[in-house]
Short mmCIF file of C-alpha atoms in Angstrom, two decimals:
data_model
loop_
_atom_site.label_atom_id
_atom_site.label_comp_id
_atom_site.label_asym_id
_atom_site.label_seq_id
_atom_site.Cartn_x
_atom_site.Cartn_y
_atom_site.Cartn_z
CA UNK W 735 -157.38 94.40 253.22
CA UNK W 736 -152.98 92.03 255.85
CA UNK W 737 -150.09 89.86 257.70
CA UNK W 738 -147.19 87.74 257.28
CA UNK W 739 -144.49 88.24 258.97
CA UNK W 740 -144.99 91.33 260.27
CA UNK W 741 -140.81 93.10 260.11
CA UNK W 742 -142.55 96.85 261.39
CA UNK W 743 -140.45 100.02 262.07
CA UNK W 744 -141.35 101.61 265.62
CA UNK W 745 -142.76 105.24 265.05
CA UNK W 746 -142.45 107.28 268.17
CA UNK W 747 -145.84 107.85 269.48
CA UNK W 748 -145.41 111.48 269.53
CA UNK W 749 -144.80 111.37 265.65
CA UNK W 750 -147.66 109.15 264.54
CA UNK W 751 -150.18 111.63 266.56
CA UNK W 752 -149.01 114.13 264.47
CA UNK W 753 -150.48 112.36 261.34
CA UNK W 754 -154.21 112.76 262.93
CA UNK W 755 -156.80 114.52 260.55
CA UNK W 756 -159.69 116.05 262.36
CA UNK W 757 -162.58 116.18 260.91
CA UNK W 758 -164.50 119.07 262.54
CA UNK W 759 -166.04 119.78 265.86
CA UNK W 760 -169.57 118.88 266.77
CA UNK W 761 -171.94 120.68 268.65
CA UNK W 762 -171.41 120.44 271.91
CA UNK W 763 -173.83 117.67 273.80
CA UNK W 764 -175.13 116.94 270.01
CA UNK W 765 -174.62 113.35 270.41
CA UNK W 766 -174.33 110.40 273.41
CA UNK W 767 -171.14 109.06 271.80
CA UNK W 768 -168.48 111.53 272.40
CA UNK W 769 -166.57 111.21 270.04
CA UNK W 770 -165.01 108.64 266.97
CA UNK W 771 -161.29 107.51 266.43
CA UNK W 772 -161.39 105.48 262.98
CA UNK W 773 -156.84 104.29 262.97
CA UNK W 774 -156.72 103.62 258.70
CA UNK W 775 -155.34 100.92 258.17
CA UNK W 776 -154.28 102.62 254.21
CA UNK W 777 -155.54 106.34 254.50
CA UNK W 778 -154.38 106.90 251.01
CA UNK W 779 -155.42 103.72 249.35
CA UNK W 780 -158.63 104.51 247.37
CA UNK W 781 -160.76 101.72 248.83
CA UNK W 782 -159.72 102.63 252.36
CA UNK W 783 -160.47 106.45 251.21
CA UNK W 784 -163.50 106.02 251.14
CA UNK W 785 -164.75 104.02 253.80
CA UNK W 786 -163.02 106.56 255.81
CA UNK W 787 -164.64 109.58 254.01
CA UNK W 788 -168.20 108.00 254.66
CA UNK W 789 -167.45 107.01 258.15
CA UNK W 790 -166.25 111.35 258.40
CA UNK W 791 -169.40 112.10 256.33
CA UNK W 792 -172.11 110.34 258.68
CA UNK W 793 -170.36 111.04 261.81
CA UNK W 794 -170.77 115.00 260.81
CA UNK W 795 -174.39 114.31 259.88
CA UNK W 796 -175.06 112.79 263.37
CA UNK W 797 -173.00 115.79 264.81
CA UNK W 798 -170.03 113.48 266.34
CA UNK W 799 -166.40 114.49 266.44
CA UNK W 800 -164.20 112.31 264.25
CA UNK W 801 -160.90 111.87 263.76
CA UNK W 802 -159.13 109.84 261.40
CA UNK W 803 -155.44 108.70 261.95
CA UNK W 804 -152.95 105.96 260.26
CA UNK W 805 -149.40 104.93 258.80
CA UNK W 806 -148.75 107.91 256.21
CA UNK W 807 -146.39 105.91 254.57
CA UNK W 808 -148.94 104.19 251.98
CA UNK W 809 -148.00 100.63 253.04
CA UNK W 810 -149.96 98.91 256.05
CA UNK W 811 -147.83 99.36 259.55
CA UNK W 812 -149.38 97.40 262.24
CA UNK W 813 -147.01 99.10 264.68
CA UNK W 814 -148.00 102.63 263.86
CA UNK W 815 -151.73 101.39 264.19
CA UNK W 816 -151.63 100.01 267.46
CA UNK W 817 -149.48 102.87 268.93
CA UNK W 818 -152.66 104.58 267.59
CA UNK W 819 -155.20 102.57 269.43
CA UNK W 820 -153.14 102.72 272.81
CA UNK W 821 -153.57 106.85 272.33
CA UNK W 822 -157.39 106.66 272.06
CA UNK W 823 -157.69 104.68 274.59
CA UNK W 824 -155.44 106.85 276.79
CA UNK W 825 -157.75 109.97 275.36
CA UNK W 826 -160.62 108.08 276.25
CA UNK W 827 -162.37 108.31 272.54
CA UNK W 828 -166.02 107.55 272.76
CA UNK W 829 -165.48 105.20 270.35
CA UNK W 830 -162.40 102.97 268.17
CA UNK W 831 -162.47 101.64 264.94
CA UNK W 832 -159.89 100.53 262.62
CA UNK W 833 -158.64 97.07 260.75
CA UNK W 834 -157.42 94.63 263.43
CA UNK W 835 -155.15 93.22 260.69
CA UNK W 836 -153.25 90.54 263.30
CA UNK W 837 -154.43 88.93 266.12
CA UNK W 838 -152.30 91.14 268.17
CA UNK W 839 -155.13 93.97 267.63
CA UNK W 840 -157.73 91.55 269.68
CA UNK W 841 -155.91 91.98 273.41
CA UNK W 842 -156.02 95.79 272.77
CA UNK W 843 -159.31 96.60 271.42
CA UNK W 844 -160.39 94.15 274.29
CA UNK W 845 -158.61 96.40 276.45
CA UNK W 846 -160.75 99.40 275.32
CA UNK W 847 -163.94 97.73 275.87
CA UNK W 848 -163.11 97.51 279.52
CA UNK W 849 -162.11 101.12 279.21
CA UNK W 850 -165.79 101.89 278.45
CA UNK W 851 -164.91 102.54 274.92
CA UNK W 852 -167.25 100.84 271.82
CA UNK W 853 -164.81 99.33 269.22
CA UNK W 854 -165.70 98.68 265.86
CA UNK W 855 -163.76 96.93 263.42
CA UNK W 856 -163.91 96.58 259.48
CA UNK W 857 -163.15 92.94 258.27
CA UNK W 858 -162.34 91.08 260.90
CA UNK W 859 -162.19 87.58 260.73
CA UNK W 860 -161.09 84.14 261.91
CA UNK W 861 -160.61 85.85 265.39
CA UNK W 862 -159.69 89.31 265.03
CA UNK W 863 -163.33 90.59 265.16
CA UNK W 864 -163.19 89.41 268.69
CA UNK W 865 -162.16 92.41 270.19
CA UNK W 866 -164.97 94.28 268.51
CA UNK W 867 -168.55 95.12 269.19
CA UNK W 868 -169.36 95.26 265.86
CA UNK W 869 -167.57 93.97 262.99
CA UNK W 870 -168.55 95.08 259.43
CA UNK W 871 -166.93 93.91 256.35
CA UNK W 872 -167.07 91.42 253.48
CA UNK W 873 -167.63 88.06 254.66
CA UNK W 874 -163.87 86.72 253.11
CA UNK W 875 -164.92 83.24 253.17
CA UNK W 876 -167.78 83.88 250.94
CA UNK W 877 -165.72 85.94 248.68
CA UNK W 878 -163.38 82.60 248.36
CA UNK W 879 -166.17 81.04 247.74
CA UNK W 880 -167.46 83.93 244.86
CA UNK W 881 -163.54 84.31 243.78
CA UNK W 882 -164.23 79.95 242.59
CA UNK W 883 -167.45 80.19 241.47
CA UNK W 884 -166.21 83.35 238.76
CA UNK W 885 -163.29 80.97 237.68
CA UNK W 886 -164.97 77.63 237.68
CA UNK W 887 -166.67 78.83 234.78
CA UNK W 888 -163.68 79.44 232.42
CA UNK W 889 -162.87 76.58 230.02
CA UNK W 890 -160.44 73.94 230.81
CA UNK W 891 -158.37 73.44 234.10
CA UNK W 892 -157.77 76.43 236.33
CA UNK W 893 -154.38 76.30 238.42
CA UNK W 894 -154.70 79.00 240.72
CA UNK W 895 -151.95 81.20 242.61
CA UNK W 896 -152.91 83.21 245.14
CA UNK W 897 -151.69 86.29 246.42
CA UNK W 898 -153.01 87.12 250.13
CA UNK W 899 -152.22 89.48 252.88
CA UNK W 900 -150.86 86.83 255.63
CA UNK W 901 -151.56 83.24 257.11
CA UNK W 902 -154.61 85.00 259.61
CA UNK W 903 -157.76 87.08 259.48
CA UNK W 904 -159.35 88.14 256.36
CA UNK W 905 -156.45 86.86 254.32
CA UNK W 906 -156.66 83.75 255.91
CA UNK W 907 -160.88 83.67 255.81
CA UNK W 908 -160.24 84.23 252.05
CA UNK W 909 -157.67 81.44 251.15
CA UNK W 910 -159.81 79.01 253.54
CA UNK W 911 -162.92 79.48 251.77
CA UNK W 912 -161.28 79.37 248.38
CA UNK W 913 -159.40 76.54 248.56
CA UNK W 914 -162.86 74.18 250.35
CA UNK W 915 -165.07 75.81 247.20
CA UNK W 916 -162.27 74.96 244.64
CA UNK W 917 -162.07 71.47 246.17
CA UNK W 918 -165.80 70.97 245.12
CA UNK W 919 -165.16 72.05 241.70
CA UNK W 920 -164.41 69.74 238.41
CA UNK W 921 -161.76 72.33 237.05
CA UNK W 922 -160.29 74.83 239.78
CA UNK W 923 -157.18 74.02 242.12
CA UNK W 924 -154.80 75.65 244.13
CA UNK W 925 -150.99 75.69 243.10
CA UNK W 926 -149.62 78.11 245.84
CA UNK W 927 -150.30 80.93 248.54
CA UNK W 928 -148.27 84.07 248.57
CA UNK W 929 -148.41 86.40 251.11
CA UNK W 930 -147.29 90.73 250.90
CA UNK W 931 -148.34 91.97 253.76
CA UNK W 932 -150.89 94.01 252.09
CA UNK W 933 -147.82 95.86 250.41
CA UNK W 934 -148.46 97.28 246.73
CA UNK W 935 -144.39 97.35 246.43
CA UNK W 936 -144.11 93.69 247.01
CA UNK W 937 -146.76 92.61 244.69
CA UNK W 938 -144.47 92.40 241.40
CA UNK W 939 -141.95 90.65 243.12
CA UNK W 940 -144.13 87.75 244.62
CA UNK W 941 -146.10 87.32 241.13
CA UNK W 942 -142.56 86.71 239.08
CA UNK W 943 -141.85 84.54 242.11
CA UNK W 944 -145.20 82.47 241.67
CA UNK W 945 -145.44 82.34 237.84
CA UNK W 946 -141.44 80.68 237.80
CA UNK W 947 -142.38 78.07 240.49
CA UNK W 948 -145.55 77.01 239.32
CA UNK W 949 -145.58 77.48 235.81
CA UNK W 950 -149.01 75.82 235.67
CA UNK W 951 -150.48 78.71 236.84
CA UNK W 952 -153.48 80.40 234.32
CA UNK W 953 -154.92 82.22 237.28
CA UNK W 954 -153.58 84.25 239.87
CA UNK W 955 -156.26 85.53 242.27
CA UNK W 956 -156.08 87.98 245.47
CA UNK W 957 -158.37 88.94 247.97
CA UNK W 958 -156.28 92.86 248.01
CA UNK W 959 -156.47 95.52 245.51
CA UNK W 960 -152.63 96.48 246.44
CA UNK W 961 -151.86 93.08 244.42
CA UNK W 962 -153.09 94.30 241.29
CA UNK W 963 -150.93 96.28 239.72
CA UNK W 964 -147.61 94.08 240.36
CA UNK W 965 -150.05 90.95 239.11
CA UNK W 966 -150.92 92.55 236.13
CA UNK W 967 -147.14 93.28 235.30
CA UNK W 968 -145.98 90.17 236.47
CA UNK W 969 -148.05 88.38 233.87
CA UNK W 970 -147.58 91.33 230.80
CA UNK W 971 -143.57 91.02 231.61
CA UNK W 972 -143.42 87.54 231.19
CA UNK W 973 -145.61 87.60 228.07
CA UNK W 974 -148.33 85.65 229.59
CA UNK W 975 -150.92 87.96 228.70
CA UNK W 976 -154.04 85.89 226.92
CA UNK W 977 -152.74 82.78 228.99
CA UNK W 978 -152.86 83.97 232.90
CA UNK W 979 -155.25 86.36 234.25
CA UNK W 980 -155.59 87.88 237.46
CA UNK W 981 -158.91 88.01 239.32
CA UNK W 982 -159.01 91.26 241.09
CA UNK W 983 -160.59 93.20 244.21
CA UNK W 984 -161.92 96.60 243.07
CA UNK W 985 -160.67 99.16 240.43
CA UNK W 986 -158.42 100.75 241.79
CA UNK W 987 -154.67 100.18 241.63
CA UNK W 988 -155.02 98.25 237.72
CA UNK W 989 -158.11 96.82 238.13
CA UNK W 990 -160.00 98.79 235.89
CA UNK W 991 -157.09 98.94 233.47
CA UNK W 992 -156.39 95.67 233.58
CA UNK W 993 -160.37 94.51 232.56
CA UNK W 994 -160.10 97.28 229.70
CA UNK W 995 -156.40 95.77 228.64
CA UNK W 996 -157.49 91.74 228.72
CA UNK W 997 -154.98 90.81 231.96
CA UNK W 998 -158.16 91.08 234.57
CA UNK W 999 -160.58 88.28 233.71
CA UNK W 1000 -163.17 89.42 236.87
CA UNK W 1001 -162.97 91.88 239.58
CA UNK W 1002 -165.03 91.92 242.93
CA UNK W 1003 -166.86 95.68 243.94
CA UNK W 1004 -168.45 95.64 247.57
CA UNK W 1005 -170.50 98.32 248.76
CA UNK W 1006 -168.05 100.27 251.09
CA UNK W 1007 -169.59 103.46 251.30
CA UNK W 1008 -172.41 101.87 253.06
CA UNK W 1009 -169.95 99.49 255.24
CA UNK W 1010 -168.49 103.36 256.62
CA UNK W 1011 -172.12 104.30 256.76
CA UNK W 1012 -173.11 101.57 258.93
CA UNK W 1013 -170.55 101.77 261.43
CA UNK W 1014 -171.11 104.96 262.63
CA UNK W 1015 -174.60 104.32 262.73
CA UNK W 1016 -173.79 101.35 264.76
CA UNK W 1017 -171.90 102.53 267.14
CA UNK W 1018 -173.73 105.81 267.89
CA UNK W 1019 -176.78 103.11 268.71
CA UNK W 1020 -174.44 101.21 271.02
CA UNK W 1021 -173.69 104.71 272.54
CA UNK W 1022 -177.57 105.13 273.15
CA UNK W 1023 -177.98 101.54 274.94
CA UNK W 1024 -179.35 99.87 271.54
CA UNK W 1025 -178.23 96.25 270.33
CA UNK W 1026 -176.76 95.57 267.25
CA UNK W 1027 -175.99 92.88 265.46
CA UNK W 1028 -172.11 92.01 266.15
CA UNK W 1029 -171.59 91.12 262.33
CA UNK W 1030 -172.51 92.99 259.10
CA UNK W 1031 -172.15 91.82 256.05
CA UNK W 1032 -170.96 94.65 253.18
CA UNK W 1033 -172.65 93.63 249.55
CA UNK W 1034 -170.27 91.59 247.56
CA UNK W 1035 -170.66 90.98 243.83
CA UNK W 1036 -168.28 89.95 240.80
CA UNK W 1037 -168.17 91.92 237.94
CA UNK W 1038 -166.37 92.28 234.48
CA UNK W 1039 -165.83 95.01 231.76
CA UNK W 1040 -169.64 94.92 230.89
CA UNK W 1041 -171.04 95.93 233.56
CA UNK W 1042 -169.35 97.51 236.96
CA UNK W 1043 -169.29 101.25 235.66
CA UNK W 1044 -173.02 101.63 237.32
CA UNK W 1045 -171.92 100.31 240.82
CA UNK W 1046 -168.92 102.72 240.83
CA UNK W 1047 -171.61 105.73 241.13
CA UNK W 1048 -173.56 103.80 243.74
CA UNK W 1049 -169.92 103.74 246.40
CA UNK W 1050 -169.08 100.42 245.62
CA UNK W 1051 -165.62 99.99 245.04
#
């Protein structure tokens, strides 16, 4: 799941179409929709991975060409994404989805809606699902909300820092809801808000930066699994390991190290597979002339060392 001050190089066009991964030909006149564009916001992250392998994996099953594009550089690049977006809509895909990640995504996807094409997007929120037909994702102010209720019931106060994408969308859904459910709370606060840009590589940096400002900090909690790793090192580097934790988003990227190794108190799974699942499905019934509903909600749970091995098998992640 990202913002902040978005500092993007400009790809030529012709260069980021050459990063497009087909992923095989349907029959011809198989299907009404004509065809899927899904622009990755992380192709190679593992959480990302997978949504896009499911959304590939039903669109074959339902016998509708697919093609998956997106920055190849492993680090979220709005620019890249949106020159994406203007080529499907110049190729007139059948359909669009991707991670409108600023609100600068809502005027274009809005633009290929009048273009005829259905857009889908995966966690939108606090406007960017706008442009979108159908929005499937996590519902990030509920997963505040889950993130307080997980640390509300540790001992003692909780000074939280948290780590988010950027100051709109998800990231912003997610600090929103956090900081209202921690409000209600006897024991949970908020110290600070840090913001990478969804950017594993900046993660360490802004950790150190938030554990020698606010040295109150016990917690440090993010809505991104790209903030794991550096949050985890932050807190062994500085020796802090038994007094912060980190409450994490999936497995992937320390999380499941980090619950094995005592710096991950809690991490959050959601049931992705099914989010990919679910958006083809939805808009191949748009395609036919059925409604849908315009939000989805993915399944959402916490979990700790005891007991997320099961959901792994299941496609959460």
């Amino acid at each position: 799941m990202r913002t902040n001050s978005l500092r993007l190089p400009r790809i030529a066009l012709a260069c980021t179409l050459s990063a497009f991964t087909a992923f095989g030909p349907a029959t011809a006149g198989a299907a009404d929709l004509s065809s899927i564009l899904f622009v990755n916001p992380l192709p190679k992250y593992p959480a990302w991975r997978l949504i896009g392998d499911c959304v590939a994996n039903r669109a074959k099953e339902l016998n509708i060409p697919t093609t998956e594009s997106g920055p190849t550089t492993g680090n979220l690049d709005a620019t890249v994404m949106i020159q994406q977006i203007q080529q499907g809509i110049a190729n007139k895909a059948g359909a669009i989805l991707t991670f409108p990640a600023t609100a600068g995504f809502v005027p274009l996807l809005q633009q290929a809606g009048k273009a005829g094409i259905t857009v889908g997007t995966f966690y939108g929120a606090s406007g960017t699902e706008s442009g979108s037909n159908v929005n499937i994702g996590a519902n990030f102010t509920r997963v505040g909300e889950i993130f307080v209720e997980a640390i509300a019931k540790r001992e003692g106060p909780q000074h939280v820092g948290l780590m988010a994408q950027g100051p709109s969308g998800a990231a912003k859904a997610f600090v929103d809801g956090f900081t209202a459910a921690a409000a209600k709370t006897q024991n949970v606060t908020v110290s600070a808000v840090v913001y990478t840009n969804d950017d594993a590589s900046k993660a360490l940096d802004q950790a150190n930066a938030l554990l020698t400002a606010h040295p109150e900090v016990n917690v440090i909690a993010s809505h991104m699994g790209t903030a794991t790793q550096g949050g985890t090192a932050a807190i062994k580097s500085k020796g802090l390991t038994g007094k912060v934790v980190f409450v994490a988003n999936g497995t992937a990227g320390g999380g499941e190290q980090g619950l094995a190794d005592g710096t991950v108190y809690k991490l959050m799974l959601q049931d992705l597979c099914t989010a990919g699942t679910k958006m083809v499905d939805s808009v191949a019934a748009i395609a036919h002339g059925e409604a849908v509903q315009p939000q989805i909600d993915v399944g959402v749970r916490m979990f700790d060392a005891s007991d997320y091995k099961e959901y792994l098998a299941k496609g959460w992640q």
